[in-house]
Short mmCIF file of N, CA and C in Angstrom, two decimals:
data_model
loop_
_atom_site.label_atom_id
_atom_site.label_comp_id
_atom_site.label_asym_id
_atom_site.label_seq_id
_atom_site.Cartn_x
_atom_site.Cartn_y
_atom_site.Cartn_z
N MET A 1 0.84 -1.17 0.00
CA MET A 1 0.00 0.00 0.00
C MET A 1 0.89 1.24 0.00
N ALA A 2 0.60 2.17 -0.88
CA ALA A 2 1.38 3.39 -1.00
C ALA A 2 0.81 4.47 -0.08
N PHE A 3 1.68 5.38 0.30
CA PHE A 3 1.28 6.50 1.14
C PHE A 3 1.63 7.80 0.45
N ARG A 4 0.86 8.82 0.75
CA ARG A 4 1.15 10.17 0.30
C ARG A 4 1.10 11.07 1.53
N ILE A 5 1.86 12.13 1.49
CA ILE A 5 1.87 13.09 2.58
C ILE A 5 1.26 14.39 2.06
N SER A 6 0.26 14.86 2.75
CA SER A 6 -0.38 16.13 2.42
C SER A 6 0.04 17.14 3.48
N TYR A 7 0.44 18.34 3.06
CA TYR A 7 0.89 19.35 4.01
C TYR A 7 0.79 20.75 3.40
N HIS A 8 0.83 21.74 4.26
CA HIS A 8 0.91 23.13 3.83
C HIS A 8 2.34 23.60 4.09
N TYR A 9 2.91 24.28 3.11
CA TYR A 9 4.24 24.87 3.29
C TYR A 9 4.18 26.30 2.77
N LEU A 10 4.44 27.23 3.64
CA LEU A 10 4.35 28.65 3.33
C LEU A 10 3.00 28.99 2.70
N LYS A 11 1.95 28.48 3.33
CA LYS A 11 0.55 28.74 2.97
C LYS A 11 0.14 28.17 1.61
N GLN A 12 0.89 27.18 1.10
CA GLN A 12 0.51 26.49 -0.13
C GLN A 12 0.29 25.02 0.17
N GLN A 13 -0.83 24.47 -0.31
CA GLN A 13 -1.13 23.05 -0.13
C GLN A 13 -0.25 22.24 -1.08
N LYS A 14 0.41 21.19 -0.55
CA LYS A 14 1.27 20.34 -1.35
C LYS A 14 1.05 18.89 -0.97
N GLU A 15 1.45 17.99 -1.87
CA GLU A 15 1.31 16.56 -1.62
C GLU A 15 2.47 15.84 -2.29
N ILE A 16 3.08 14.89 -1.56
CA ILE A 16 4.20 14.11 -2.10
C ILE A 16 4.01 12.64 -1.77
N GLY A 17 4.74 11.79 -2.47
CA GLY A 17 4.73 10.37 -2.17
C GLY A 17 5.67 10.09 -1.00
N PHE A 18 5.44 9.00 -0.29
CA PHE A 18 6.27 8.66 0.86
C PHE A 18 6.60 7.18 0.83
N ALA A 19 7.89 6.88 1.06
CA ALA A 19 8.34 5.49 1.15
C ALA A 19 9.24 5.36 2.38
N ASN A 20 8.97 4.37 3.22
CA ASN A 20 9.75 4.18 4.45
C ASN A 20 11.22 3.88 4.16
N ASP A 21 11.52 3.27 3.03
CA ASP A 21 12.91 2.92 2.74
C ASP A 21 13.75 4.11 2.31
N LYS A 22 13.13 5.22 1.94
CA LYS A 22 13.87 6.40 1.49
C LYS A 22 14.04 7.46 2.58
N HIS A 23 13.11 7.52 3.52
CA HIS A 23 13.12 8.59 4.52
C HIS A 23 12.99 8.02 5.93
N HIS A 24 13.63 8.70 6.87
CA HIS A 24 13.58 8.32 8.28
C HIS A 24 12.20 8.57 8.88
N SER A 25 11.56 9.66 8.45
CA SER A 25 10.24 10.00 8.98
C SER A 25 9.47 10.84 7.97
N VAL A 26 8.23 11.12 8.29
CA VAL A 26 7.40 11.97 7.44
C VAL A 26 8.02 13.35 7.34
N TYR A 27 8.53 13.84 8.44
CA TYR A 27 9.12 15.19 8.45
C TYR A 27 10.39 15.26 7.61
N ASP A 28 11.19 14.20 7.61
CA ASP A 28 12.37 14.15 6.74
C ASP A 28 11.95 14.20 5.28
N ALA A 29 10.86 13.51 4.95
CA ALA A 29 10.39 13.47 3.56
C ALA A 29 9.95 14.85 3.08
N ILE A 30 9.17 15.57 3.89
CA ILE A 30 8.70 16.88 3.44
C ILE A 30 9.83 17.90 3.41
N ALA A 31 10.78 17.79 4.32
CA ALA A 31 11.92 18.70 4.30
C ALA A 31 12.77 18.47 3.07
N THR A 32 12.98 17.21 2.71
CA THR A 32 13.75 16.89 1.51
C THR A 32 13.04 17.41 0.26
N ALA A 33 11.74 17.25 0.21
CA ALA A 33 10.96 17.72 -0.94
C ALA A 33 11.06 19.23 -1.11
N GLU A 34 11.18 19.95 -0.01
CA GLU A 34 11.25 21.42 -0.06
C GLU A 34 12.69 21.95 -0.02
N GLY A 35 13.66 21.05 0.08
CA GLY A 35 15.06 21.47 0.08
C GLY A 35 15.53 22.11 1.38
N VAL A 36 14.93 21.72 2.48
CA VAL A 36 15.28 22.27 3.80
C VAL A 36 16.38 21.41 4.42
N ASP A 37 17.47 22.04 4.88
CA ASP A 37 18.56 21.33 5.53
C ASP A 37 18.18 21.03 6.98
N LEU A 38 18.25 19.75 7.36
CA LEU A 38 17.84 19.34 8.71
C LEU A 38 19.01 18.99 9.62
N THR A 39 20.20 19.41 9.31
CA THR A 39 21.36 19.11 10.13
C THR A 39 21.17 19.61 11.56
N GLU A 40 20.76 20.84 11.69
CA GLU A 40 20.54 21.44 13.01
C GLU A 40 19.39 20.75 13.73
N PHE A 41 18.33 20.42 13.01
CA PHE A 41 17.18 19.73 13.60
C PHE A 41 17.59 18.38 14.19
N HIS A 42 18.36 17.58 13.44
CA HIS A 42 18.77 16.27 13.92
C HIS A 42 19.67 16.38 15.15
N ARG A 43 20.52 17.39 15.19
CA ARG A 43 21.37 17.61 16.36
C ARG A 43 20.52 17.93 17.59
N MET A 44 19.57 18.84 17.41
CA MET A 44 18.71 19.23 18.53
C MET A 44 17.78 18.09 18.93
N GLU A 45 17.28 17.33 17.96
CA GLU A 45 16.41 16.20 18.25
C GLU A 45 17.13 15.16 19.11
N SER A 46 18.40 14.94 18.81
CA SER A 46 19.21 14.00 19.59
C SER A 46 19.35 14.48 21.03
N GLN A 47 19.58 15.77 21.21
CA GLN A 47 19.70 16.33 22.56
C GLN A 47 18.39 16.22 23.33
N VAL A 48 17.28 16.51 22.67
CA VAL A 48 15.97 16.40 23.32
C VAL A 48 15.71 14.95 23.72
N ALA A 49 16.07 14.00 22.85
CA ALA A 49 15.88 12.58 23.15
C ALA A 49 16.69 12.17 24.37
N ASN A 50 17.92 12.67 24.48
CA ASN A 50 18.76 12.34 25.63
C ASN A 50 18.21 12.91 26.93
N VAL A 51 17.71 14.13 26.87
CA VAL A 51 17.20 14.79 28.07
C VAL A 51 15.85 14.21 28.49
N SER A 52 15.00 13.93 27.51
CA SER A 52 13.65 13.46 27.83
C SER A 52 13.57 11.94 27.97
N ARG A 53 14.68 11.27 27.81
CA ARG A 53 14.73 9.80 27.88
C ARG A 53 13.77 9.17 26.88
N ASN A 54 13.76 9.74 25.66
CA ASN A 54 12.95 9.24 24.55
C ASN A 54 11.45 9.22 24.82
N ASP A 55 10.97 10.18 25.61
CA ASP A 55 9.54 10.32 25.85
C ASP A 55 8.86 10.69 24.53
N ARG A 56 7.93 9.86 24.07
CA ARG A 56 7.31 10.04 22.74
C ARG A 56 6.56 11.37 22.61
N LYS A 57 5.84 11.76 23.63
CA LYS A 57 5.08 13.00 23.55
C LYS A 57 6.01 14.20 23.44
N THR A 58 7.07 14.21 24.20
CA THR A 58 8.03 15.31 24.15
C THR A 58 8.68 15.38 22.77
N MET A 59 9.04 14.23 22.22
CA MET A 59 9.67 14.19 20.90
C MET A 59 8.70 14.67 19.82
N LYS A 60 7.45 14.23 19.90
CA LYS A 60 6.45 14.64 18.92
C LYS A 60 6.21 16.14 18.99
N ASP A 61 6.07 16.67 20.19
CA ASP A 61 5.86 18.11 20.37
C ASP A 61 7.04 18.90 19.83
N PHE A 62 8.26 18.42 20.07
CA PHE A 62 9.45 19.11 19.57
C PHE A 62 9.43 19.15 18.04
N ARG A 63 9.18 17.99 17.40
CA ARG A 63 9.15 17.92 15.93
C ARG A 63 8.10 18.86 15.35
N GLU A 64 6.89 18.78 15.89
CA GLU A 64 5.80 19.61 15.35
C GLU A 64 6.10 21.10 15.50
N GLU A 65 6.63 21.50 16.64
CA GLU A 65 6.94 22.92 16.86
C GLU A 65 8.09 23.37 15.96
N TYR A 66 9.12 22.55 15.80
CA TYR A 66 10.26 22.92 14.95
C TYR A 66 9.80 23.11 13.51
N PHE A 67 9.00 22.19 13.00
CA PHE A 67 8.54 22.29 11.62
C PHE A 67 7.52 23.40 11.44
N ARG A 68 6.76 23.71 12.47
CA ARG A 68 5.83 24.84 12.40
C ARG A 68 6.62 26.13 12.22
N LYS A 69 7.75 26.25 12.91
CA LYS A 69 8.60 27.43 12.77
C LYS A 69 9.22 27.53 11.38
N LEU A 70 9.43 26.37 10.73
CA LEU A 70 9.98 26.36 9.37
C LEU A 70 8.92 26.71 8.32
N GLY A 71 7.65 26.71 8.71
CA GLY A 71 6.58 27.07 7.78
C GLY A 71 5.70 25.91 7.36
N PHE A 72 5.88 24.74 7.95
CA PHE A 72 5.05 23.58 7.63
C PHE A 72 3.85 23.51 8.58
N SER A 73 2.71 23.09 8.05
CA SER A 73 1.53 22.89 8.89
C SER A 73 0.64 21.85 8.26
N GLN A 74 -0.31 21.36 9.02
CA GLN A 74 -1.32 20.39 8.59
C GLN A 74 -0.69 19.19 7.88
N VAL A 75 0.31 18.60 8.49
CA VAL A 75 0.98 17.43 7.94
C VAL A 75 0.15 16.18 8.23
N THR A 76 -0.33 15.51 7.17
CA THR A 76 -1.13 14.32 7.33
C THR A 76 -0.70 13.24 6.34
N ILE A 77 -0.88 11.99 6.73
CA ILE A 77 -0.55 10.87 5.85
C ILE A 77 -1.85 10.39 5.21
N VAL A 78 -1.82 10.23 3.90
CA VAL A 78 -2.98 9.79 3.13
C VAL A 78 -2.67 8.44 2.51
N ARG A 79 -3.51 7.45 2.77
CA ARG A 79 -3.32 6.12 2.19
C ARG A 79 -3.94 6.07 0.80
N GLU A 80 -3.19 5.46 -0.12
CA GLU A 80 -3.72 5.25 -1.46
C GLU A 80 -4.22 3.82 -1.55
N GLU A 81 -5.37 3.64 -2.07
CA GLU A 81 -5.95 2.29 -2.21
C GLU A 81 -5.49 1.63 -3.49
#
């Protein structure tokens, strides 16, 4: 089953294909599609994971807030039948 990611970037609706073997996460996929460098994000994400002891809610909140600051919003996964 294929997946697509629907999201808003800088107030424009966009949609891309998603494959688990190409990207670490949904957020990595949309950043790659828009040409956003995530070096700083991955460094900070690692620090948050160490401090929060990999608490899922804390990690999710961090990712969503970081990408919101980059201009991404309404990130959803759409299944293709």
